[in-house]
Tab-separated table of N, CA and C in Angstrom:
chain	number	residue	atom	x	y	z
A	1	LYS	N	-7.763	-20.529	17.557
A	1	LYS	CA	-7.235	-19.572	18.503
A	1	LYS	C	-5.723	-19.425	18.343
A	2	GLU	N	-5.039	-20.522	18.049
A	2	GLU	CA	-3.583	-20.463	17.882
A	2	GLU	C	-3.201	-19.613	16.673
A	3	VAL	N	-3.955	-19.775	15.586
A	3	VAL	CA	-3.665	-19.012	14.371
A	3	VAL	C	-3.907	-17.528	14.622
A	4	LYS	N	-4.996	-17.201	15.294
A	4	LYS	CA	-5.295	-15.806	15.615
A	4	LYS	C	-4.181	-15.215	16.476
A	5	LYS	N	-3.748	-15.964	17.470
A	5	LYS	CA	-2.673	-15.498	18.356
A	5	LYS	C	-1.386	-15.272	17.558
A	6	GLN	N	-1.063	-16.195	16.664
A	6	GLN	CA	0.147	-16.038	15.857
A	6	GLN	C	0.039	-14.801	14.968
A	7	PHE	N	-1.144	-14.580	14.385
A	7	PHE	CA	-1.328	-13.426	13.513
A	7	PHE	C	-1.154	-12.120	14.287
A	8	ILE	N	-1.607	-12.096	15.536
A	8	ILE	CA	-1.470	-10.901	16.368
A	8	ILE	C	-0.033	-10.734	16.848
A	9	ASP	N	0.553	-11.816	17.365
A	9	ASP	CA	1.881	-11.747	17.980
A	9	ASP	C	3.025	-11.700	16.972
A	10	GLU	N	2.873	-12.401	15.860
A	10	GLU	CA	3.941	-12.494	14.863
A	10	GLU	C	3.376	-12.291	13.455
A	11	PRO	N	2.862	-11.095	13.159
A	11	PRO	CA	2.217	-10.897	11.862
A	11	PRO	C	3.148	-11.125	10.679
A	12	GLY	N	4.435	-10.890	10.866
A	12	GLY	CA	5.390	-11.098	9.776
A	12	GLY	C	5.553	-12.556	9.397
A	13	GLN	N	5.176	-13.460	10.292
A	13	GLN	CA	5.292	-14.893	10.029
A	13	GLN	C	4.047	-15.452	9.345
A	14	MET	N	2.986	-14.669	9.299
A	14	MET	CA	1.736	-15.137	8.707
A	14	MET	C	1.472	-14.319	7.448
A	15	ARG	N	1.578	-14.941	6.317
A	15	ARG	CA	1.406	-14.239	5.049
A	15	ARG	C	-0.040	-14.247	4.567
A	16	LEU	N	-0.808	-15.252	4.950
A	16	LEU	CA	-2.177	-15.376	4.459
A	16	LEU	C	-3.052	-15.941	5.563
A	17	LEU	N	-4.180	-15.306	5.775
A	17	LEU	CA	-5.152	-15.775	6.751
A	17	LEU	C	-6.512	-15.729	6.084
A	18	ILE	N	-7.172	-16.871	5.976
A	18	ILE	CA	-8.489	-16.952	5.353
A	18	ILE	C	-9.516	-17.150	6.455
A	19	VAL	N	-10.506	-16.263	6.483
A	19	VAL	CA	-11.546	-16.356	7.504
A	19	VAL	C	-12.917	-16.206	6.856
A	20	VAL	N	-13.918	-16.772	7.515
A	20	VAL	CA	-15.309	-16.628	7.106
A	20	VAL	C	-16.084	-16.231	8.354
A	21	ASP	N	-16.670	-15.052	8.341
A	21	ASP	CA	-17.468	-14.577	9.477
A	21	ASP	C	-16.691	-14.535	10.782
A	22	LYS	N	-15.425	-14.302	10.747
A	22	LYS	CA	-14.618	-14.234	11.971
A	22	LYS	C	-13.715	-13.004	11.918
A	23	LEU	N	-13.245	-12.619	13.073
A	23	LEU	CA	-12.223	-11.587	13.220
A	23	LEU	C	-12.646	-10.208	12.711
A	24	LEU	N	-13.951	-9.948	12.645
A	24	LEU	CA	-14.396	-8.618	12.241
A	24	LEU	C	-14.537	-7.693	13.440
A	25	THR	N	-14.832	-8.238	14.596
A	25	THR	CA	-14.965	-7.417	15.795
A	25	THR	C	-14.045	-7.962	16.875
A	26	GLY	N	-13.630	-7.062	17.751
A	26	GLY	CA	-12.790	-7.467	18.863
A	26	GLY	C	-11.424	-7.968	18.455
A	27	PHE	N	-10.952	-7.515	17.318
A	27	PHE	CA	-9.687	-8.012	16.784
A	27	PHE	C	-8.982	-6.861	16.094
A	28	ASP	N	-7.730	-6.668	16.381
A	28	ASP	CA	-6.963	-5.593	15.772
A	28	ASP	C	-5.697	-6.174	15.161
A	29	ALA	N	-5.496	-5.927	13.886
A	29	ALA	CA	-4.303	-6.431	13.197
A	29	ALA	C	-3.814	-5.371	12.218
A	30	PRO	N	-3.123	-4.347	12.719
A	30	PRO	CA	-2.652	-3.286	11.829
A	30	PRO	C	-1.756	-3.784	10.703
A	31	SER	N	-1.125	-4.939	10.872
A	31	SER	CA	-0.243	-5.443	9.816
A	31	SER	C	-1.019	-6.000	8.626
A	32	ALA	N	-2.309	-6.264	8.791
A	32	ALA	CA	-3.122	-6.761	7.674
A	32	ALA	C	-3.197	-5.663	6.615
A	33	THR	N	-2.849	-6.011	5.383
A	33	THR	CA	-2.781	-5.017	4.321
A	33	THR	C	-3.822	-5.243	3.232
A	34	TYR	N	-4.146	-6.489	2.944
A	34	TYR	CA	-5.094	-6.802	1.879
A	34	TYR	C	-6.315	-7.502	2.449
A	35	LEU	N	-7.486	-7.118	1.943
A	35	LEU	CA	-8.735	-7.775	2.302
A	35	LEU	C	-9.444	-8.135	1.004
A	36	TYR	N	-9.707	-9.408	0.825
A	36	TYR	CA	-10.448	-9.888	-0.332
A	36	TYR	C	-11.860	-10.199	0.135
A	37	ILE	N	-12.844	-9.507	-0.419
A	37	ILE	CA	-14.237	-9.722	-0.023
A	37	ILE	C	-14.924	-10.520	-1.119
A	38	ASP	N	-15.434	-11.690	-0.732
A	38	ASP	CA	-16.105	-12.574	-1.682
A	38	ASP	C	-17.460	-13.023	-1.139
A	39	LYS	N	-18.099	-12.176	-0.349
A	39	LYS	CA	-19.433	-12.482	0.162
A	39	LYS	C	-20.156	-11.174	0.399
A	40	GLN	N	-21.462	-11.243	0.416
A	40	GLN	CA	-22.257	-10.051	0.658
A	40	GLN	C	-22.031	-9.558	2.078
A	41	MET	N	-21.796	-8.285	2.198
A	41	MET	CA	-21.656	-7.637	3.500
A	41	MET	C	-22.287	-6.262	3.370
A	42	ALA	N	-22.743	-5.734	4.483
A	42	ALA	CA	-23.336	-4.400	4.455
A	42	ALA	C	-23.203	-3.752	5.820
A	43	ASP	N	-23.416	-2.461	5.809
A	43	ASP	CA	-23.511	-1.678	7.027
A	43	ASP	C	-22.342	-1.925	7.981
A	44	HIS	N	-22.677	-2.269	9.221
A	44	HIS	CA	-21.673	-2.402	10.275
A	44	HIS	C	-20.626	-3.472	9.940
A	45	ASN	N	-21.047	-4.615	9.419
A	45	ASN	CA	-20.091	-5.688	9.103
A	45	ASN	C	-19.113	-5.266	8.012
A	46	LEU	N	-19.605	-4.575	7.001
A	46	LEU	CA	-18.723	-4.091	5.937
A	46	LEU	C	-17.742	-3.061	6.498
A	47	PHE	N	-18.249	-2.174	7.326
A	47	PHE	CA	-17.380	-1.169	7.939
A	47	PHE	C	-16.300	-1.826	8.791
A	48	GLN	N	-16.678	-2.803	9.589
A	48	GLN	CA	-15.710	-3.511	10.426
A	48	GLN	C	-14.652	-4.214	9.569
A	49	ALA	N	-15.075	-4.817	8.470
A	49	ALA	CA	-14.128	-5.502	7.582
A	49	ALA	C	-13.122	-4.506	7.002
A	50	ILE	N	-13.616	-3.357	6.574
A	50	ILE	CA	-12.732	-2.328	6.025
A	50	ILE	C	-11.714	-1.891	7.074
A	51	CYS	N	-12.177	-1.771	8.294
A	51	CYS	CA	-11.286	-1.313	9.377
A	51	CYS	C	-10.160	-2.302	9.663
A	52	ARG	N	-10.340	-3.556	9.323
A	52	ARG	CA	-9.272	-4.544	9.565
A	52	ARG	C	-8.008	-4.181	8.809
A	53	VAL	N	-8.141	-3.617	7.626
A	53	VAL	CA	-6.951	-3.278	6.835
A	53	VAL	C	-6.676	-1.780	6.802
A	54	ASN	N	-7.556	-0.992	7.375
A	54	ASN	CA	-7.410	0.458	7.324
A	54	ASN	C	-6.389	0.992	8.317
A	55	ARG	N	-6.132	0.261	9.382
A	55	ARG	CA	-5.197	0.742	10.407
A	55	ARG	C	-3.767	0.740	9.881
A	56	LEU	N	-3.035	1.789	10.209
A	56	LEU	CA	-1.648	1.895	9.771
A	56	LEU	C	-0.746	1.097	10.697
A	57	ASP	N	0.365	0.645	10.131
A	57	ASP	CA	1.307	-0.188	10.885
A	57	ASP	C	2.725	0.260	10.564
A	58	GLY	N	3.060	1.476	10.932
A	58	GLY	CA	4.397	1.982	10.647
A	58	GLY	C	4.431	2.767	9.348
A	59	ASP	N	5.619	3.231	8.990
A	59	ASP	CA	5.787	4.083	7.818
A	59	ASP	C	5.638	3.345	6.495
A	60	ASP	N	5.769	2.026	6.500
A	60	ASP	CA	5.726	1.283	5.244
A	60	ASP	C	4.304	0.962	4.799
A	61	LYS	N	3.297	1.291	5.583
A	61	LYS	CA	1.904	1.033	5.197
A	61	LYS	C	1.149	2.355	5.193
A	62	GLU	N	0.778	2.813	4.001
A	62	GLU	CA	0.038	4.064	3.891
A	62	GLU	C	-1.460	3.834	4.017
A	63	TYR	N	-1.931	2.687	3.543
A	63	TYR	CA	-3.341	2.339	3.637
A	63	TYR	C	-3.506	0.883	3.263
A	64	GLY	N	-4.680	0.353	3.537
A	64	GLY	CA	-4.966	-1.027	3.181
A	64	GLY	C	-5.588	-1.113	1.798
A	65	TYR	N	-5.549	-2.300	1.240
A	65	TYR	CA	-6.130	-2.550	-0.073
A	65	TYR	C	-7.321	-3.478	0.090
A	66	ILE	N	-8.410	-3.142	-0.589
A	66	ILE	CA	-9.608	-3.966	-0.524
A	66	ILE	C	-9.944	-4.412	-1.936
A	67	ILE	N	-9.988	-5.716	-2.126
A	67	ILE	CA	-10.359	-6.289	-3.410
A	67	ILE	C	-11.787	-6.782	-3.242
A	68	ASP	N	-12.692	-6.130	-3.945
A	68	ASP	CA	-14.127	-6.309	-3.739
A	68	ASP	C	-14.723	-7.117	-4.890
A	69	TYR	N	-14.853	-8.426	-4.693
A	69	TYR	CA	-15.409	-9.303	-5.723
A	69	TYR	C	-16.927	-9.221	-5.808
A	70	LYS	N	-17.570	-8.609	-4.843
A	70	LYS	CA	-19.034	-8.541	-4.811
A	70	LYS	C	-19.574	-7.159	-5.153
A	71	ASP	N	-18.703	-6.252	-5.570
A	71	ASP	CA	-19.108	-4.899	-5.955
A	71	ASP	C	-19.904	-4.219	-4.841
A	72	LEU	N	-19.407	-4.347	-3.627
A	72	LEU	CA	-20.092	-3.800	-2.460
A	72	LEU	C	-19.929	-2.286	-2.334
A	73	PHE	N	-19.005	-1.723	-3.054
A	73	PHE	CA	-18.723	-0.308	-2.874
A	73	PHE	C	-19.477	0.584	-3.857
A	74	ARG	N	-20.459	0.006	-4.544
A	74	ARG	CA	-21.297	0.827	-5.417
A	74	ARG	C	-22.018	1.894	-4.608
A	75	SER	N	-22.356	1.558	-3.389
A	75	SER	CA	-23.108	2.494	-2.551
A	75	SER	C	-22.186	3.260	-1.605
A	76	LEU	N	-20.977	3.513	-2.041
A	76	LEU	CA	-20.020	4.218	-1.189
A	76	LEU	C	-20.497	5.625	-0.845
A	77	ASP	N	-21.220	6.263	-1.759
A	77	ASP	CA	-21.739	7.604	-1.469
A	77	ASP	C	-22.612	7.602	-0.225
A	78	LYS	N	-23.433	6.566	-0.064
A	78	LYS	CA	-24.287	6.472	1.119
A	78	LYS	C	-23.435	6.311	2.370
A	79	ALA	N	-22.407	5.502	2.282
A	79	ALA	CA	-21.535	5.303	3.438
A	79	ALA	C	-20.848	6.613	3.821
A	80	ILE	N	-20.404	7.356	2.824
A	80	ILE	CA	-19.772	8.647	3.100
A	80	ILE	C	-20.780	9.598	3.726
A	81	SER	N	-21.988	9.607	3.186
A	81	SER	CA	-23.036	10.452	3.742
A	81	SER	C	-23.325	10.083	5.193
A	82	ASP	N	-23.448	8.782	5.462
A	82	ASP	CA	-23.679	8.329	6.836
A	82	ASP	C	-22.546	8.774	7.746
A	83	TYR	N	-21.334	8.632	7.266
A	83	TYR	CA	-20.167	8.992	8.076
A	83	TYR	C	-20.180	10.479	8.407
A	84	THR	N	-20.437	11.302	7.399
A	84	THR	CA	-20.378	12.742	7.625
A	84	THR	C	-21.554	13.243	8.443
A	85	GLN	N	-22.610	12.449	8.576
A	85	GLN	CA	-23.750	12.837	9.409
A	85	GLN	C	-23.631	12.274	10.818
A	86	GLY	N	-22.474	11.750	11.160
A	86	GLY	CA	-22.247	11.297	12.525
A	86	GLY	C	-22.620	9.859	12.793
A	87	ALA	N	-22.876	9.071	11.763
A	87	ALA	CA	-23.287	7.681	11.972
A	87	ALA	C	-22.201	6.848	12.636
A	88	PHE	N	-20.939	7.269	12.511
A	88	PHE	CA	-19.842	6.483	13.068
A	88	PHE	C	-19.215	7.149	14.292
A	89	ASP	N	-19.961	8.026	14.929
A	89	ASP	CA	-19.433	8.733	16.101
A	89	ASP	C	-18.960	7.793	17.198
A	90	GLY	N	-19.564	6.629	17.328
A	90	GLY	CA	-19.217	5.708	18.399
A	90	GLY	C	-17.992	4.859	18.131
A	91	TYR	N	-17.400	4.976	16.955
A	91	TYR	CA	-16.252	4.142	16.600
A	91	TYR	C	-14.944	4.799	17.019
A	92	ASP	N	-13.926	3.991	17.190
A	92	ASP	CA	-12.599	4.507	17.500
A	92	ASP	C	-12.108	5.375	16.352
A	93	LYS	N	-11.459	6.475	16.691
A	93	LYS	CA	-10.936	7.368	15.648
A	93	LYS	C	-9.939	6.656	14.744
A	94	GLU	N	-9.167	5.699	15.301
A	94	GLU	CA	-8.199	4.963	14.489
A	94	GLU	C	-8.897	4.143	13.407
A	95	ASP	N	-10.126	3.681	13.690
A	95	ASP	CA	-10.849	2.873	12.713
A	95	ASP	C	-11.311	3.702	11.524
A	96	VAL	N	-11.736	4.929	11.780
A	96	VAL	CA	-12.268	5.738	10.692
A	96	VAL	C	-11.245	6.677	10.070
A	97	ALA	N	-10.125	6.877	10.726
A	97	ALA	CA	-9.103	7.772	10.180
A	97	ALA	C	-8.638	7.264	8.827
A	98	GLY	N	-8.684	8.127	7.842
A	98	GLY	CA	-8.208	7.764	6.510
A	98	GLY	C	-9.212	7.017	5.667
A	99	LEU	N	-10.373	6.692	6.224
A	99	LEU	CA	-11.361	5.912	5.480
A	99	LEU	C	-11.830	6.654	4.238
A	100	LEU	N	-11.962	7.967	4.352
A	100	LEU	CA	-12.492	8.747	3.240
A	100	LEU	C	-11.404	9.485	2.466
A	101	LYS	N	-10.169	9.174	2.748
A	101	LYS	CA	-9.047	9.824	2.077
A	101	LYS	C	-9.111	9.525	0.578
A	102	ASP	N	-8.821	10.523	-0.222
A	102	ASP	CA	-8.866	10.354	-1.671
A	102	ASP	C	-7.614	9.612	-2.132
A	103	ARG	N	-7.741	8.302	-2.304
A	103	ARG	CA	-6.602	7.459	-2.662
A	103	ARG	C	-6.076	7.780	-4.062
A	104	LEU	N	-6.979	8.097	-4.981
A	104	LEU	CA	-6.557	8.401	-6.343
A	104	LEU	C	-5.699	9.667	-6.366
A	105	GLU	N	-6.127	10.670	-5.635
A	105	GLU	CA	-5.354	11.912	-5.570
A	105	GLU	C	-3.984	11.663	-4.943
A	106	GLN	N	-3.939	10.877	-3.880
A	106	GLN	CA	-2.666	10.570	-3.226
A	106	GLN	C	-1.762	9.753	-4.152
A	107	ALA	N	-2.345	8.806	-4.882
A	107	ALA	CA	-1.556	7.992	-5.809
A	107	ALA	C	-0.952	8.865	-6.910
A	108	LYS	N	-1.723	9.833	-7.404
A	108	LYS	CA	-1.196	10.739	-8.432
A	108	LYS	C	-0.038	11.570	-7.881
A	109	LEU	N	-0.187	12.068	-6.658
A	109	LEU	CA	0.912	12.821	-6.032
A	109	LEU	C	2.154	11.949	-5.876
A	110	ASP	N	1.959	10.712	-5.423
A	110	ASP	CA	3.083	9.788	-5.262
A	110	ASP	C	3.764	9.520	-6.597
A	111	LEU	N	2.962	9.317	-7.649
A	111	LEU	CA	3.525	9.074	-8.981
A	111	LEU	C	4.289	10.297	-9.479
A	112	ASP	N	3.707	11.479	-9.322
A	112	ASP	CA	4.392	12.704	-9.746
A	112	ASP	C	5.720	12.871	-9.014
A	113	ASN	N	5.724	12.597	-7.712
A	113	ASN	CA	6.965	12.698	-6.935
A	113	ASN	C	8.005	11.692	-7.416
A	114	ALA	N	7.573	10.463	-7.678
A	114	ALA	CA	8.502	9.432	-8.154
A	114	ALA	C	9.076	9.816	-9.517
A	115	LEU	N	8.227	10.315	-10.413
A	115	LEU	CA	8.704	10.731	-11.736
A	115	LEU	C	9.721	11.865	-11.625
A	116	GLU	N	9.459	12.809	-10.740
A	116	GLU	CA	10.398	13.920	-10.554
A	116	GLU	C	11.730	13.417	-10.005
A	117	MET	N	11.682	12.479	-9.074
A	117	MET	CA	12.917	11.910	-8.526
A	117	MET	C	13.708	11.180	-9.606
A	118	VAL	N	13.017	10.428	-10.458
A	118	VAL	CA	13.691	9.698	-11.537
A	118	VAL	C	14.282	10.680	-12.545
A	119	ARG	N	13.515	11.730	-12.887
A	119	ARG	CA	14.045	12.741	-13.816
A	119	ARG	C	15.334	13.359	-13.275
A	120	ALA	N	15.305	13.739	-12.009
A	120	ALA	CA	16.491	14.355	-11.401
A	120	ALA	C	17.657	13.371	-11.355
A	121	LEU	N	17.368	12.134	-11.046
A	121	LEU	CA	18.408	11.109	-10.964
A	121	LEU	C	19.027	10.830	-12.334
A	122	CYS	N	18.218	10.905	-13.385
A	122	CYS	CA	18.691	10.580	-14.739
A	122	CYS	C	19.208	11.796	-15.507
A	123	GLU	N	19.147	12.963	-14.919
A	123	GLU	CA	19.580	14.176	-15.610
A	123	GLU	C	21.006	14.097	-16.149
A	124	PRO	N	21.961	13.500	-15.432
A	124	PRO	CA	23.340	13.437	-15.952
A	124	PRO	C	23.531	12.524	-17.165
A	125	VAL	N	22.544	11.715	-17.524
A	125	VAL	CA	22.684	10.823	-18.682
A	125	VAL	C	22.812	11.679	-19.935
A	126	LYS	N	23.840	11.386	-20.727
A	126	LYS	CA	24.107	12.158	-21.943
A	126	LYS	C	23.094	11.808	-23.036
A	127	ALA	N	22.747	12.808	-23.839
A	127	ALA	CA	21.845	12.602	-24.975
A	127	ALA	C	22.501	11.638	-25.955
A	128	PRO	N	21.784	10.839	-26.660
A	128	PRO	CA	20.354	10.874	-26.947
A	128	PRO	C	19.478	10.175	-25.904
A	129	LYS	N	20.043	9.648	-24.858
A	129	LYS	CA	19.308	9.038	-23.750
A	129	LYS	C	18.424	7.867	-24.184
A	130	ASP	N	19.034	6.890	-24.815
A	130	ASP	CA	18.286	5.676	-25.152
A	130	ASP	C	18.490	4.637	-24.041
A	131	GLN	N	17.920	3.452	-24.221
A	131	GLN	CA	17.990	2.415	-23.179
A	131	GLN	C	19.424	2.069	-22.799
A	132	ASN	N	20.283	1.960	-23.787
A	132	ASN	CA	21.683	1.627	-23.491
A	132	ASN	C	22.367	2.717	-22.677
A	133	ASP	N	22.049	3.974	-22.955
A	133	ASP	CA	22.640	5.070	-22.183
A	133	ASP	C	22.244	4.968	-20.708
A	134	TYR	N	20.990	4.667	-20.460
A	134	TYR	CA	20.527	4.509	-19.071
A	134	TYR	C	21.150	3.272	-18.425
A	135	ARG	N	21.226	2.203	-19.183
A	135	ARG	CA	21.833	0.968	-18.670
A	135	ARG	C	23.294	1.213	-18.283
A	136	HIS	N	24.021	1.892	-19.132
A	136	HIS	CA	25.430	2.197	-18.840
A	136	HIS	C	25.553	3.126	-17.631
A	137	TYR	N	24.638	4.075	-17.522
A	137	TYR	CA	24.672	5.023	-16.406
A	137	TYR	C	24.464	4.314	-15.061
A	138	PHE	N	23.520	3.375	-15.036
A	138	PHE	CA	23.201	2.696	-13.776
A	138	PHE	C	23.996	1.411	-13.550
A	139	CYS	N	24.481	0.778	-14.631
A	139	CYS	CA	25.108	-0.546	-14.483
A	139	CYS	C	26.481	-0.662	-15.129
A	140	CYS	N	26.957	0.306	-15.826
A	140	CYS	CA	28.232	0.264	-16.553
A	140	CYS	C	28.045	-0.354	-17.935
A	141	LYS	N	29.089	-0.261	-18.722
A	141	LYS	CA	29.066	-0.849	-20.063
A	141	LYS	C	29.301	-2.346	-19.971
A	142	SER	N	29.011	-3.041	-21.034
A	142	SER	CA	29.221	-4.494	-21.071
A	142	SER	C	30.659	-4.821	-20.723
A	143	GLY	N	30.830	-5.904	-19.995
A	143	GLY	CA	32.162	-6.350	-19.624
A	143	GLY	C	32.730	-5.650	-18.405
A	144	ALA	N	31.907	-4.887	-17.699
A	144	ALA	CA	32.395	-4.187	-16.501
A	144	ALA	C	32.736	-5.198	-15.418
A	145	ASN	N	33.721	-4.852	-14.612
A	145	ASN	CA	34.101	-5.758	-13.523
A	145	ASN	C	33.296	-5.425	-12.258
A	146	ALA	N	33.490	-6.217	-11.230
A	146	ALA	CA	32.725	-6.080	-9.985
A	146	ALA	C	32.940	-4.719	-9.332
A	147	ASP	N	34.150	-4.199	-9.409
A	147	ASP	CA	34.428	-2.891	-8.803
A	147	ASP	C	33.639	-1.782	-9.497
A	148	GLU	N	33.587	-1.846	-10.833
A	148	GLU	CA	32.832	-0.837	-11.583
A	148	GLU	C	31.341	-0.922	-11.256
A	149	LEU	N	30.834	-2.145	-11.157
A	149	LEU	CA	29.426	-2.320	-10.787
A	149	LEU	C	29.158	-1.798	-9.378
A	150	ALA	N	30.075	-2.051	-8.473
A	150	ALA	CA	29.914	-1.594	-7.085
A	150	ALA	C	29.868	-0.067	-7.014
A	151	GLU	N	30.642	0.593	-7.873
A	151	GLU	CA	30.644	2.058	-7.890
A	151	GLU	C	29.275	2.618	-8.268
A	152	LYS	N	28.527	1.886	-9.072
A	152	LYS	CA	27.212	2.344	-9.540
A	152	LYS	C	26.070	1.883	-8.625
A	153	GLU	N	26.400	1.120	-7.602
A	153	GLU	CA	25.355	0.547	-6.746
A	153	GLU	C	24.492	1.617	-6.080
A	154	ALA	N	25.091	2.683	-5.605
A	154	ALA	CA	24.324	3.741	-4.932
A	154	ALA	C	23.295	4.356	-5.880
A	155	LEU	N	23.684	4.550	-7.144
A	155	LEU	CA	22.742	5.077	-8.139
A	155	LEU	C	21.566	4.127	-8.339
A	156	ARG	N	21.877	2.838	-8.455
A	156	ARG	CA	20.805	1.851	-8.648
A	156	ARG	C	19.868	1.829	-7.448
A	157	LEU	N	20.420	1.889	-6.248
A	157	LEU	CA	19.588	1.884	-5.043
A	157	LEU	C	18.673	3.106	-5.004
A	158	MET	N	19.203	4.272	-5.379
A	158	MET	CA	18.363	5.477	-5.415
A	158	MET	C	17.247	5.325	-6.447
A	159	LEU	N	17.561	4.723	-7.590
A	159	LEU	CA	16.539	4.486	-8.606
A	159	LEU	C	15.464	3.550	-8.067
A	160	TYR	N	15.867	2.437	-7.479
A	160	TYR	CA	14.907	1.473	-6.938
A	160	TYR	C	14.025	2.118	-5.877
A	161	GLN	N	14.630	2.899	-4.993
A	161	GLN	CA	13.858	3.529	-3.918
A	161	GLN	C	12.892	4.577	-4.459
A	162	SER	N	13.272	5.253	-5.525
A	162	SER	CA	12.399	6.297	-6.061
A	162	SER	C	11.175	5.729	-6.763
A	163	VAL	N	11.256	4.503	-7.249
A	163	VAL	CA	10.101	3.923	-7.947
A	163	VAL	C	9.381	2.858	-7.130
A	164	ALA	N	9.916	2.496	-5.982
A	164	ALA	CA	9.334	1.394	-5.205
A	164	ALA	C	8.122	1.805	-4.388
A	165	LYS	N	7.945	3.051	-4.133
A	165	LYS	CA	6.850	3.486	-3.257
A	165	LYS	C	5.512	3.350	-3.915
């Protein structure tokens, strides 16, 4: 009970929580991001497990990640069919929101956006644009002092932010 309370009250302090047959119902932890499934689950229990990581927790969490060691998602078409036929009408909208979102399509959009941001950020780099040219653009030439490095810090931060998402 203490661990559950800590996970709810201070999710940032709990990096890993291992459970077996617990915390699938009557428990909400939007900060949970990864779910590793290593046992057979089906129907309602599988849906409840997915919902543990499906809830959003601020702008830094777009969706949860499920690592499925038991290949339980082979029958995902049936789950989608059940969902679209009203099988989950009794569930909270927050639990099912985003469940059927096309993650691959969203990931491609995110990648395309990041690539465009990097292209725009690197446009001022002079040709031939090899590794050293980029290194000098973002970090200065060899032997640069702290002031020169500090001047380039904003560029480096923009680069990191554009590829970190």
